Amino acid sequence: MSDLSNSKKVALGGFVVLLSVLCLYLASILPTNKIFFFCLSTIFIAAIVIEFKTYFSLITYGAISILGFMIIPNKLIMVPYVIYFGYYGIIKYYIEKINNILIEWIIKIVLFNLFVYATYIIAVNLFISNIDIKLPIWIILLLLQIFFIIYDICYSLAIKYYKYKIRRFLKVR
């Protein structure tokens, strides 16, 4: 690989790290739009997946995670990012290669539910000693499933927007 293409990887990777950490930071300090900025922080890695595939995407995800834990004041925001959403674009890339929408959705939802369980266990054991939940657990789980489906659809729309609108201006290849 040429020095120019390595430079492009580093430049785009650095830009993605900057945008992702900035969105995570805003999600942790702003009184409103927390979910929006958190979700937005996870979408930028899709550009790395599209342009450079898995290896560099994992390096970028690692950089965002490490820098996020160093900079973000509310460390709890980083838990769902590190456990699942930060590398969701990489997972999505491979799942959608199956080309069977039913199987793809089943895999995505099963993985999301494993993430929800892992996040709950980590949050209870490391950060929150006593959780007082006012809603029945089945309602919370149903709402999380709906959120995830909307998130995945928006993620797909963001990928299409990048591929067909933004990508031509970056001239990464």
Backbone as a chain_set.jsonl record, in Angstrom:
{"seq": "MSDLSNSKKVALGGFVVLLSVLCLYLASILPTNKIFFFCLSTIFIAAIVIEFKTYFSLITYGAISILGFMIIPNKLIMVPYVIYFGYYGIIKYYIEKINNILIEWIIKIVLFNLFVYATYIIAVNLFISNIDIKLPIWIILLLLQIFFIIYDICYSLAIKYYKYKIRRFLKVR", "coords": {"N": [[0.834, -1.172, 0.0], [0.512, 2.217, -0.758], [2.172, 5.215, 0.476], [0.493, 7.383, 0.241], [-2.11, 6.278, 0.251], [-2.082, 5.175, 2.813], [-1.855, 7.531, 4.262], [-4.317, 8.664, 3.664], [-5.999, 6.842, 4.942], [-5.283, 7.247, 7.629], [-5.961, 9.954, 7.899], [-8.775, 9.988, 7.374], [-9.544, 8.184, 9.362], [-8.728, 9.584, 11.679], [-10.432, 11.787, 11.494], [-12.917, 10.546, 11.787], [-12.623, 9.527, 14.388], [-12.441, 11.969, 15.787], [-15.022, 13.141, 15.232], [-16.721, 11.178, 16.311], [-15.959, 11.022, 19.063], [-16.471, 13.659, 19.788], [-19.284, 13.746, 19.478], [-20.002, 11.823, 21.409], [-19.066, 13.149, 23.675], [-20.733, 15.422, 23.645], [-23.165, 14.104, 24.023], [-22.82, 13.336, 26.625], [-22.719, 15.692, 28.123], [-24.708, 17.56, 27.394], [-28.008, 18.751, 28.206], [-30.189, 17.929, 26.71], [-31.045, 15.959, 23.777], [-29.393, 13.739, 24.048], [-29.624, 10.996, 23.274], [-29.741, 11.281, 20.504], [-27.151, 12.369, 19.866], [-25.556, 10.314, 20.866], [-26.294, 8.132, 19.21], [-25.56, 9.222, 16.733], [-22.807, 9.332, 17.08], [-22.055, 6.729, 16.673], [-22.347, 6.167, 14.013], [-20.39, 7.177, 12.297], [-18.232, 5.437, 11.981], [-18.982, 3.758, 9.992], [-18.141, 4.841, 7.58], [-15.437, 4.216, 7.57], [-15.58, 1.439, 7.49], [-16.763, 1.1, 4.971], [-14.817, 2.227, 3.268], [-12.317, 1.045, 3.979], [-12.645, -1.488, 5.05], [-12.545, -4.183, 7.515], [-10.194, -4.408, 9.347], [-8.91, -1.823, 9.711], [-11.143, -0.514, 10.592], [-11.621, -1.677, 13.081], [-9.352, -0.794, 14.45], [-9.876, 1.952, 14.442], [-12.27, 1.995, 15.928], [-11.222, 1.084, 18.38], [-9.522, 3.247, 18.996], [-11.398, 5.315, 19.309], [-12.818, 4.323, 21.506], [-10.845, 4.182, 23.568], [-9.953, 6.881, 23.688], [-12.406, 8.042, 24.249], [-12.989, 7.041, 26.853], [-10.985, 8.389, 28.174], [-11.623, 11.106, 27.85], [-14.434, 11.651, 28.004], [-16.671, 12.877, 30.365], [-18.816, 11.554, 31.686], [-18.625, 8.401, 32.276], [-20.383, 6.286, 32.065], [-21.774, 6.589, 29.708], [-20.037, 5.544, 27.882], [-20.157, 2.798, 28.158], [-22.35, 1.35, 26.716], [-21.444, 2.074, 24.204], [-18.871, 0.918, 23.921], [-19.429, -1.798, 24.405], [-21.254, -2.535, 22.367], [-22.498, -0.663, 20.412], [-20.455, 0.892, 19.294], [-18.969, -0.692, 17.527], [-20.954, -1.556, 15.883], [-21.404, -0.929, 13.184], [-19.489, -2.453, 11.864], [-20.302, -5.062, 12.471], [-22.845, -4.985, 11.302], [-22.165, -4.696, 8.613], [-21.128, -7.254, 7.964], [-23.296, -8.945, 8.662], [-25.269, -8.093, 6.87], [-24.3, -9.047, 4.515], [-25.316, -11.534, 4.203], [-27.67, -11.511, 2.791], [-30.352, -12.219, 3.187], [-33.114, -11.042, 4.357], [-34.772, -11.715, 6.557], [-33.242, -13.539, 8.118], [-31.083, -11.847, 8.612], [-32.298, -9.827, 10.225], [-33.108, -11.365, 12.411], [-30.622, -12.212, 13.453], [-29.493, -9.687, 14.051], [-31.295, -8.725, 16.021], [-31.104, -10.695, 18.011], [-28.379, -10.401, 18.717], [-28.497, -7.75, 19.638], [-30.146, -8.076, 21.894], [-28.496, -9.672, 23.481], [-26.521, -7.766, 23.945], [-28.046, -5.895, 25.447], [-28.554, -7.388, 27.75], [-25.883, -7.845, 28.656], [-25.067, -5.194, 29.092], [-26.822, -4.427, 31.121], [-26.007, -6.168, 33.208], [-23.342, -5.308, 33.577], [-23.752, -2.582, 34.208], [-25.235, -2.771, 36.603], [-23.436, -4.146, 38.272], [-21.07, -2.599, 38.239], [-21.607, 0.192, 38.182], [-24.178, 1.031, 39.107], [-25.803, 0.485, 42.029], [-28.362, 0.055, 43.002], [-31.178, -0.311, 41.239], [-34.115, 1.314, 40.471], [-36.843, 0.589, 38.859], [-39.629, 1.815, 37.259], [-41.383, 0.951, 35.288], [-42.835, -2.077, 33.919], [-40.651, -4.804, 33.132], [-40.999, -6.04, 30.634], [-42.156, -4.069, 29.058], [-40.109, -2.209, 28.908], [-38.187, -3.755, 27.541], [-39.569, -4.183, 25.126], [-39.763, -1.534, 24.187], [-37.039, -1.006, 23.857], [-36.466, -2.799, 21.766], [-37.966, -1.665, 19.688], [-36.69, 0.826, 19.542], [-34.145, -0.077, 18.698], [-34.698, -1.169, 16.149], [-35.53, 1.121, 14.76], [-33.155, 2.572, 15.002], [-31.379, 0.921, 13.501], [-32.513, 1.127, 10.936], [-32.22, 3.89, 10.476], [-29.435, 3.967, 10.561], [-28.821, 2.503, 8.257], [-29.866, 4.268, 6.353], [-28.13, 6.427, 6.754], [-25.733, 5.278, 5.899], [-26.298, 4.893, 3.174], [-26.594, 7.578, 2.452], [-23.983, 8.495, 2.881], [-22.58, 6.901, 0.985], [-23.7, 7.713, -1.492], [-23.818, 10.5, -1.545], [-21.864, 11.919, 0.075], [-19.397, 10.573, -0.172], [-18.181, 10.928, -2.728], [-17.052, 13.434, -2.537], [-14.956, 13.157, -0.777], [-12.918, 11.65, -1.916], [-11.375, 9.342, -1.258], [-10.346, 6.992, -2.291]], "CA": [[0.0, 0.0, 0.0], [1.338, 3.414, -0.877], [2.124, 6.165, 1.588], [-0.67, 8.237, 0.052], [-3.311, 5.593, 0.726], [-1.966, 5.112, 4.273], [-2.163, 8.877, 4.752], [-5.768, 8.832, 3.568], [-6.587, 6.037, 6.015], [-5.044, 7.926, 8.903], [-6.731, 11.2, 7.9], [-10.194, 9.675, 7.548], [-9.676, 7.585, 10.688], [-8.646, 10.662, 12.664], [-11.652, 12.585, 11.389], [-13.985, 9.732, 12.373], [-12.385, 9.537, 15.838], [-12.823, 13.304, 16.259], [-16.478, 13.312, 15.197], [-17.354, 10.235, 17.24], [-15.694, 11.441, 20.445], [-17.206, 14.914, 19.982], [-20.696, 13.405, 19.697], [-20.104, 11.172, 22.721], [-18.883, 14.203, 24.668], [-21.973, 16.199, 23.674], [-24.195, 13.249, 24.63], [-22.6, 13.236, 28.071], [-22.83, 16.969, 28.844], [-25.897, 18.341, 27.058], [-29.206, 18.312, 28.923], [-31.126, 17.323, 25.76], [-30.474, 15.327, 22.574], [-28.375, 12.742, 24.415], [-29.762, 9.8, 22.436], [-29.365, 11.66, 19.14], [-25.693, 12.469, 19.738], [-24.98, 8.987, 21.068], [-26.504, 7.368, 17.968], [-24.735, 9.836, 15.691], [-21.401, 8.966, 17.32], [-21.807, 5.357, 16.226], [-22.529, 6.038, 12.563], [-19.211, 7.607, 11.532], [-17.331, 4.314, 11.692], [-19.437, 3.129, 8.742], [-17.288, 5.343, 6.49], [-14.194, 3.434, 7.605], [-15.93, 0.096, 7.02], [-16.983, 1.186, 3.521], [-13.592, 2.556, 2.539], [-11.12, 0.256, 4.301], [-13.063, -2.787, 5.584], [-12.591, -4.515, 8.939], [-9.014, -4.202, 10.185], [-8.759, -0.416, 10.079], [-12.348, -0.153, 11.346], [-11.403, -2.096, 14.47], [-8.365, 0.135, 15.017], [-10.586, 3.217, 14.671], [-13.166, 1.741, 17.065], [-10.375, 1.054, 19.573], [-9.072, 4.615, 19.287], [-12.555, 6.056, 19.833], [-13.127, 3.797, 22.841], [-9.8, 4.608, 24.512], [-10.03, 8.339, 23.828], [-13.675, 8.332, 24.911], [-12.842, 6.817, 28.295], [-10.085, 9.412, 28.718], [-12.157, 12.465, 27.725], [-15.853, 11.784, 28.33], [-16.83, 12.981, 31.818], [-19.76, 10.545, 32.156], [-18.107, 7.123, 31.764], [-21.502, 5.386, 31.809], [-22.109, 6.734, 28.273], [-19.105, 4.734, 27.098], [-20.428, 1.363, 28.302], [-23.023, 0.787, 25.535], [-20.622, 2.309, 23.012], [-17.793, -0.075, 23.859], [-19.966, -3.158, 24.381], [-21.994, -2.909, 21.165], [-22.806, 0.317, 19.375], [-19.251, 1.411, 18.654], [-18.564, -1.541, 16.402], [-22.151, -2.06, 15.21], [-21.239, -0.79, 11.738], [-18.693, -3.593, 11.388], [-21.202, -6.214, 12.566], [-23.895, -4.772, 10.299], [-21.551, -4.957, 7.308], [-21.053, -8.704, 7.75], [-24.635, -9.536, 8.724], [-26.026, -7.767, 5.667], [-23.772, -9.828, 3.389], [-26.091, -12.775, 4.148], [-28.675, -11.271, 1.741], [-31.65, -12.78, 3.542], [-33.533, -10.016, 5.311], [-35.307, -12.322, 7.775], [-32.106, -14.036, 8.907], [-30.326, -10.667, 9.045], [-32.989, -9.196, 11.349], [-33.048, -12.274, 13.568], [-29.264, -12.111, 14.012], [-29.329, -8.352, 14.636], [-32.088, -8.598, 17.247], [-30.496, -11.577, 19.022], [-27.155, -9.733, 19.186], [-28.899, -6.582, 20.419], [-30.626, -8.546, 23.195], [-27.297, -10.055, 24.243], [-25.936, -6.498, 24.377], [-28.883, -5.341, 26.518], [-28.281, -8.193, 28.94], [-24.512, -7.555, 29.113], [-25.042, -3.821, 29.612], [-27.525, -4.448, 32.4], [-25.134, -6.824, 34.193], [-22.198, -4.418, 33.843], [-24.229, -1.377, 34.89], [-25.616, -3.119, 37.973], [-22.271, -4.562, 39.055], [-19.992, -1.61, 38.302], [-21.975, 1.603, 38.293], [-25.433, 1.307, 39.792], [-26.016, -0.583, 43.004], [-29.777, -0.188, 43.217], [-31.976, 0.238, 40.146], [-35.543, 1.373, 40.754], [-37.508, 0.7, 37.566], [-41.055, 2.035, 37.46], [-42.136, 0.227, 34.264], [-42.568, -3.522, 33.841], [-39.475, -5.108, 32.314], [-41.397, -6.38, 29.265], [-42.372, -2.806, 28.33], [-38.771, -1.667, 28.639], [-37.587, -4.57, 26.476], [-40.288, -3.886, 23.882], [-39.327, -0.203, 23.744], [-35.658, -1.14, 23.376], [-36.513, -3.453, 20.45], [-38.446, -0.651, 18.74], [-35.572, 1.766, 19.385], [-33.087, -0.695, 17.907], [-35.14, -1.273, 14.753], [-35.445, 2.481, 14.205], [-31.721, 2.874, 14.925], [-30.793, 0.192, 12.377], [-33.021, 1.725, 9.697], [-31.521, 5.182, 10.337], [-28.035, 3.643, 10.257], [-28.801, 2.148, 6.834], [-30.062, 5.512, 5.59], [-26.885, 7.199, 6.857], [-24.756, 4.615, 5.027], [-26.657, 5.243, 1.789], [-26.276, 8.995, 2.259], [-22.53, 8.581, 2.743], [-22.153, 6.285, -0.277], [-24.185, 8.377, -2.703], [-23.729, 11.966, -1.484], [-20.646, 12.447, 0.7], [-18.198, 9.825, -0.573], [-17.532, 11.494, -3.922], [-16.3, 14.638, -2.172], [-13.789, 12.794, 0.029], [-11.883, 11.105, -2.806], [-10.527, 8.502, -0.416], [-9.703, 5.948, -3.108]], "C": [[0.885, 1.243, 0.0], [1.201, 4.303, 0.349], [0.899, 7.059, 1.489], [-1.935, 7.552, 0.573], [-3.272, 5.395, 2.248], [-2.293, 6.456, 4.897], [-3.661, 9.124, 4.718], [-6.481, 8.04, 4.664], [-6.474, 6.753, 7.355], [-5.883, 9.2, 8.992], [-8.216, 10.922, 8.128], [-10.441, 9.056, 8.926], [-9.647, 8.635, 11.79], [-9.896, 11.521, 12.681], [-12.831, 11.845, 12.024], [-13.845, 9.677, 13.898], [-12.838, 10.873, 16.421], [-14.337, 13.452, 16.325], [-17.182, 12.402, 16.201], [-17.174, 10.663, 18.692], [-16.417, 12.75, 20.748], [-18.681, 14.625, 20.259], [-20.906, 12.71, 21.039], [-19.977, 12.199, 23.845], [-20.165, 15.032, 24.798], [-23.108, 15.397, 24.305], [-24.047, 13.192, 26.143], [-22.822, 14.55, 28.81], [-24.1, 17.761, 28.552], [-27.121, 17.823, 27.806], [-30.24, 17.636, 28.008], [-30.352, 16.706, 24.596], [-29.388, 14.298, 22.872], [-28.429, 11.52, 23.501], [-29.355, 10.11, 21.005], [-27.849, 11.686, 18.975], [-25.006, 11.121, 19.967], [-25.103, 8.164, 19.784], [-25.649, 7.916, 16.832], [-23.269, 9.437, 15.849], [-21.068, 7.585, 16.773], [-21.81, 5.204, 14.713], [-21.256, 6.343, 11.778], [-18.283, 6.454, 11.155], [-17.739, 3.583, 10.414], [-18.595, 3.594, 7.555], [-15.984, 4.556, 6.422], [-14.456, 2.021, 7.094], [-16.08, 0.098, 5.499], [-15.667, 1.357, 2.777], [-12.47, 1.548, 2.749], [-11.404, -1.113, 4.914], [-12.736, -2.949, 7.076], [-11.386, -4.081, 9.761], [-8.882, -2.746, 10.639], [-9.981, 0.086, 10.849], [-12.194, -0.515, 12.819], [-10.382, -1.203, 15.166], [-9.039, 1.464, 15.354], [-11.533, 3.091, 15.862], [-12.372, 1.738, 18.376], [-9.912, 2.44, 19.98], [-10.204, 5.448, 19.879], [-12.85, 5.614, 21.264], [-12.121, 4.275, 23.882], [-9.883, 6.105, 24.762], [-11.314, 8.742, 24.549], [-13.586, 8.147, 26.413], [-11.927, 7.856, 28.935], [-10.757, 10.781, 28.8], [-13.58, 12.622, 28.25], [-16.026, 11.817, 29.847], [-17.758, 11.9, 32.399], [-19.379, 9.194, 31.543], [-19.223, 6.129, 31.437], [-21.941, 5.433, 30.345], [-21.245, 5.81, 27.433], [-19.424, 3.235, 27.146], [-21.178, 0.801, 27.09], [-22.229, 1.001, 24.249], [-19.58, 1.205, 22.858], [-18.35, -1.492, 23.703], [-20.603, -3.503, 23.037], [-22.052, -1.843, 20.078], [-21.584, 0.855, 18.648], [-18.803, 0.6, 17.458], [-19.767, -2.109, 15.652], [-22.034, -1.964, 13.687], [-20.463, -1.947, 11.131], [-19.561, -4.855, 11.39], [-22.262, -6.149, 11.465], [-23.38, -5.103, 8.902], [-21.537, -6.456, 7.005], [-22.426, -9.375, 7.774], [-25.385, -9.293, 7.418], [-25.446, -8.398, 4.406], [-24.531, -11.148, 3.22], [-27.139, -12.706, 3.028], [-29.97, -12.055, 1.946], [-32.175, -11.919, 4.684], [-34.065, -10.601, 6.62], [-34.182, -12.817, 8.678], [-31.274, -12.865, 9.435], [-30.977, -10.035, 10.268], [-32.962, -10.077, 12.593], [-31.681, -12.168, 14.24], [-29.068, -10.766, 14.701], [-30.063, -8.237, 15.968], [-31.541, -9.497, 18.356], [-29.235, -10.924, 19.588], [-27.485, -8.513, 20.04], [-29.372, -7.004, 21.81], [-29.488, -9.046, 24.073], [-26.586, -8.812, 24.773], [-26.719, -5.904, 25.55], [-28.613, -6.086, 27.824], [-26.893, -7.879, 29.509], [-24.421, -6.159, 29.722], [-25.715, -3.749, 30.976], [-26.632, -5.037, 33.494], [-23.966, -5.912, 34.568], [-22.642, -3.187, 34.621], [-24.57, -1.665, 36.347], [-24.387, -3.416, 38.821], [-21.193, -3.495, 39.201], [-20.442, -0.196, 38.654], [-23.181, 1.872, 39.186], [-25.715, 0.164, 40.758], [-27.493, -0.93, 43.168], [-30.581, 0.491, 42.11], [-33.448, 0.158, 40.53], [-36.258, 1.636, 39.43], [-39.012, 0.765, 37.792], [-41.922, 1.241, 36.475], [-41.873, -1.271, 34.354], [-41.43, -3.788, 32.845], [-39.852, -5.418, 30.87], [-41.66, -5.129, 28.437], [-41.029, -2.179, 27.973], [-38.112, -2.438, 27.5], [-38.255, -4.32, 25.128], [-39.862, -2.53, 23.319], [-37.894, -0.233, 23.214], [-35.613, -1.799, 22.0], [-36.94, -2.456, 19.375], [-37.35, 0.371, 18.477], [-34.502, 1.179, 18.472], [-33.471, -0.803, 16.431], [-35.073, 0.089, 14.076], [-33.985, 2.88, 14.023], [-31.09, 2.202, 13.712], [-31.249, 0.774, 11.038], [-32.337, 3.068, 9.446], [-30.052, 4.978, 9.985], [-27.895, 3.306, 8.778], [-28.975, 3.38, 5.957], [-28.801, 6.372, 5.613], [-25.798, 6.599, 5.966], [-25.035, 4.958, 3.569], [-26.313, 6.698, 1.497], [-24.773, 9.178, 2.075], [-22.091, 8.075, 1.375], [-22.502, 7.137, -1.492], [-24.076, 9.896, -2.688], [-22.36, 12.463, -1.011], [-19.38, 11.843, 0.116], [-17.463, 10.459, -1.751], [-16.712, 12.746, -3.61], [-15.023, 14.32, -1.399], [-12.626, 12.281, -0.805], [-10.868, 10.272, -2.028], [-9.758, 7.493, -1.254], [-8.893, 6.528, -4.228]], "O": [[1.899, 1.289, 0.697], [0.268, 4.175, 1.141], [0.325, 7.453, 2.505], [-2.742, 8.18, 1.259], [-4.313, 5.443, 2.902], [-2.937, 6.516, 5.944], [-4.216, 9.725, 5.638], [-7.456, 8.517, 5.245], [-7.441, 6.851, 8.11], [-6.453, 9.494, 10.043], [-8.842, 11.552, 8.98], [-11.435, 9.371, 9.58], [-10.447, 8.583, 12.724], [-10.365, 11.934, 13.741], [-13.647, 12.451, 12.718], [-14.84, 9.771, 14.615], [-13.537, 10.905, 17.434], [-14.878, 13.846, 17.358], [-18.133, 12.82, 16.863], [-18.133, 10.666, 19.464], [-16.924, 12.93, 21.855], [-19.262, 15.201, 21.179], [-21.887, 12.983, 21.73], [-20.692, 12.128, 24.844], [-20.626, 15.311, 25.904], [-23.923, 15.952, 25.042], [-25.031, 13.019, 26.862], [-23.089, 14.534, 30.011], [-24.528, 18.559, 29.386], [-27.265, 16.619, 28.019], [-31.07, 16.86, 28.48], [-29.147, 16.916, 24.459], [-28.549, 14.023, 22.015], [-27.397, 11.062, 23.01], [-28.697, 9.296, 20.358], [-27.32, 11.085, 18.04], [-23.992, 10.823, 19.335], [-24.126, 7.569, 19.328], [-25.078, 7.149, 16.057], [-22.57, 9.229, 14.856], [-19.913, 7.309, 16.446], [-21.319, 4.202, 14.192], [-21.072, 5.806, 10.686], [-17.623, 6.501, 10.117], [-16.93, 2.869, 9.821], [-18.36, 2.823, 6.624], [-15.487, 4.265, 5.334], [-13.646, 1.468, 6.35], [-15.58, -0.799, 4.821], [-15.434, 0.697, 1.764], [-11.746, 1.224, 1.807], [-10.466, -1.828, 5.265], [-12.66, -1.962, 7.809], [-11.56, -3.434, 10.793], [-8.755, -2.479, 11.834], [-9.871, 1.003, 11.664], [-12.589, 0.251, 13.698], [-10.534, -0.892, 16.348], [-8.804, 2.033, 16.42], [-11.59, 3.983, 16.708], [-12.806, 2.326, 19.367], [-9.906, 2.776, 21.164], [-9.997, 6.197, 20.834], [-13.102, 6.448, 22.134], [-12.509, 4.723, 24.96], [-9.883, 6.55, 25.91], [-11.314, 9.669, 25.359], [-14.052, 8.997, 27.171], [-12.08, 8.17, 30.116], [-10.486, 11.541, 29.73], [-13.895, 13.632, 28.879], [-15.587, 10.901, 30.542], [-17.503, 11.39, 33.49], [-19.772, 8.887, 30.417], [-19.029, 5.229, 30.621], [-22.421, 4.437, 29.805], [-21.679, 5.343, 26.38], [-19.003, 2.486, 26.264], [-20.69, -0.148, 26.477], [-22.328, 0.207, 23.314], [-19.433, 0.63, 21.78], [-17.799, -2.294, 22.949], [-20.51, -4.649, 22.598], [-21.685, -2.111, 18.933], [-21.685, 1.238, 17.482], [-18.307, 1.156, 16.479], [-19.617, -3.045, 14.866], [-22.524, -2.843, 12.979], [-20.747, -2.371, 10.011], [-19.554, -5.622, 10.427], [-22.534, -7.141, 10.789], [-24.085, -5.721, 8.104], [-21.9, -6.871, 5.905], [-22.683, -10.281, 6.981], [-26.062, -10.19, 6.915], [-26.044, -8.293, 3.335], [-24.393, -11.807, 2.19], [-27.453, -13.716, 2.399], [-30.599, -12.496, 0.984], [-31.738, -12.047, 5.827], [-33.829, -10.033, 7.686], [-34.179, -12.538, 9.877], [-30.814, -12.893, 10.576], [-30.293, -9.737, 11.247], [-32.809, -9.575, 13.706], [-31.596, -12.048, 15.462], [-28.537, -10.708, 15.81], [-29.514, -7.712, 16.936], [-31.52, -9.096, 19.52], [-29.043, -10.897, 20.804], [-26.829, -8.266, 21.052], [-29.033, -6.355, 22.8], [-29.519, -8.859, 25.289], [-26.107, -8.8, 25.907], [-26.125, -5.461, 26.534], [-28.462, -5.468, 28.878], [-26.75, -7.669, 30.714], [-23.771, -5.967, 30.75], [-25.221, -3.077, 31.882], [-26.518, -4.468, 34.579], [-23.643, -5.765, 35.747], [-21.986, -2.791, 35.584], [-24.224, -0.88, 37.23], [-24.307, -2.981, 39.97], [-20.47, -3.49, 40.197], [-19.731, 0.529, 39.35], [-23.191, 2.845, 39.939], [-25.85, -0.988, 40.346], [-27.836, -2.08, 43.442], [-30.654, 1.719, 42.05], [-33.963, -0.908, 40.868], [-36.277, 2.764, 38.939], [-39.596, -0.111, 38.431], [-43.061, 0.897, 36.788], [-40.81, -1.689, 34.813], [-41.278, -3.079, 31.85], [-39.09, -5.088, 29.961], [-41.412, -5.129, 27.232], [-40.844, -1.679, 26.863], [-37.539, -1.834, 26.593], [-37.578, -4.254, 24.102], [-39.629, -2.396, 22.117], [-37.577, 0.441, 22.234], [-34.809, -1.405, 21.155], [-36.357, -2.406, 18.292], [-37.104, 0.742, 17.329], [-34.008, 1.86, 17.574], [-32.64, -0.55, 15.559], [-34.609, 0.197, 12.941], [-33.622, 3.462, 13.001], [-30.344, 2.841, 12.97], [-30.448, 0.897, 10.111], [-31.92, 3.35, 8.323], [-29.49, 5.737, 9.195], [-26.962, 3.765, 8.119], [-28.305, 3.518, 4.933], [-28.444, 6.977, 4.602], [-25.027, 7.333, 5.348], [-24.115, 5.276, 2.815], [-25.8, 7.016, 0.425], [-24.341, 9.936, 1.205], [-21.32, 8.739, 0.682], [-21.697, 7.269, -2.414], [-24.229, 10.525, -3.735], [-21.769, 13.339, -1.642], [-18.388, 12.548, -0.07], [-16.233, 10.512, -1.751], [-15.78, 13.076, -4.343], [-14.101, 15.135, -1.372], [-11.468, 12.463, -0.432], [-9.66, 10.48, -2.135], [-8.611, 7.18, -0.935], [-8.291, 5.785, -5.004]]}, "num_chains": 1, "name": "protein.A"}
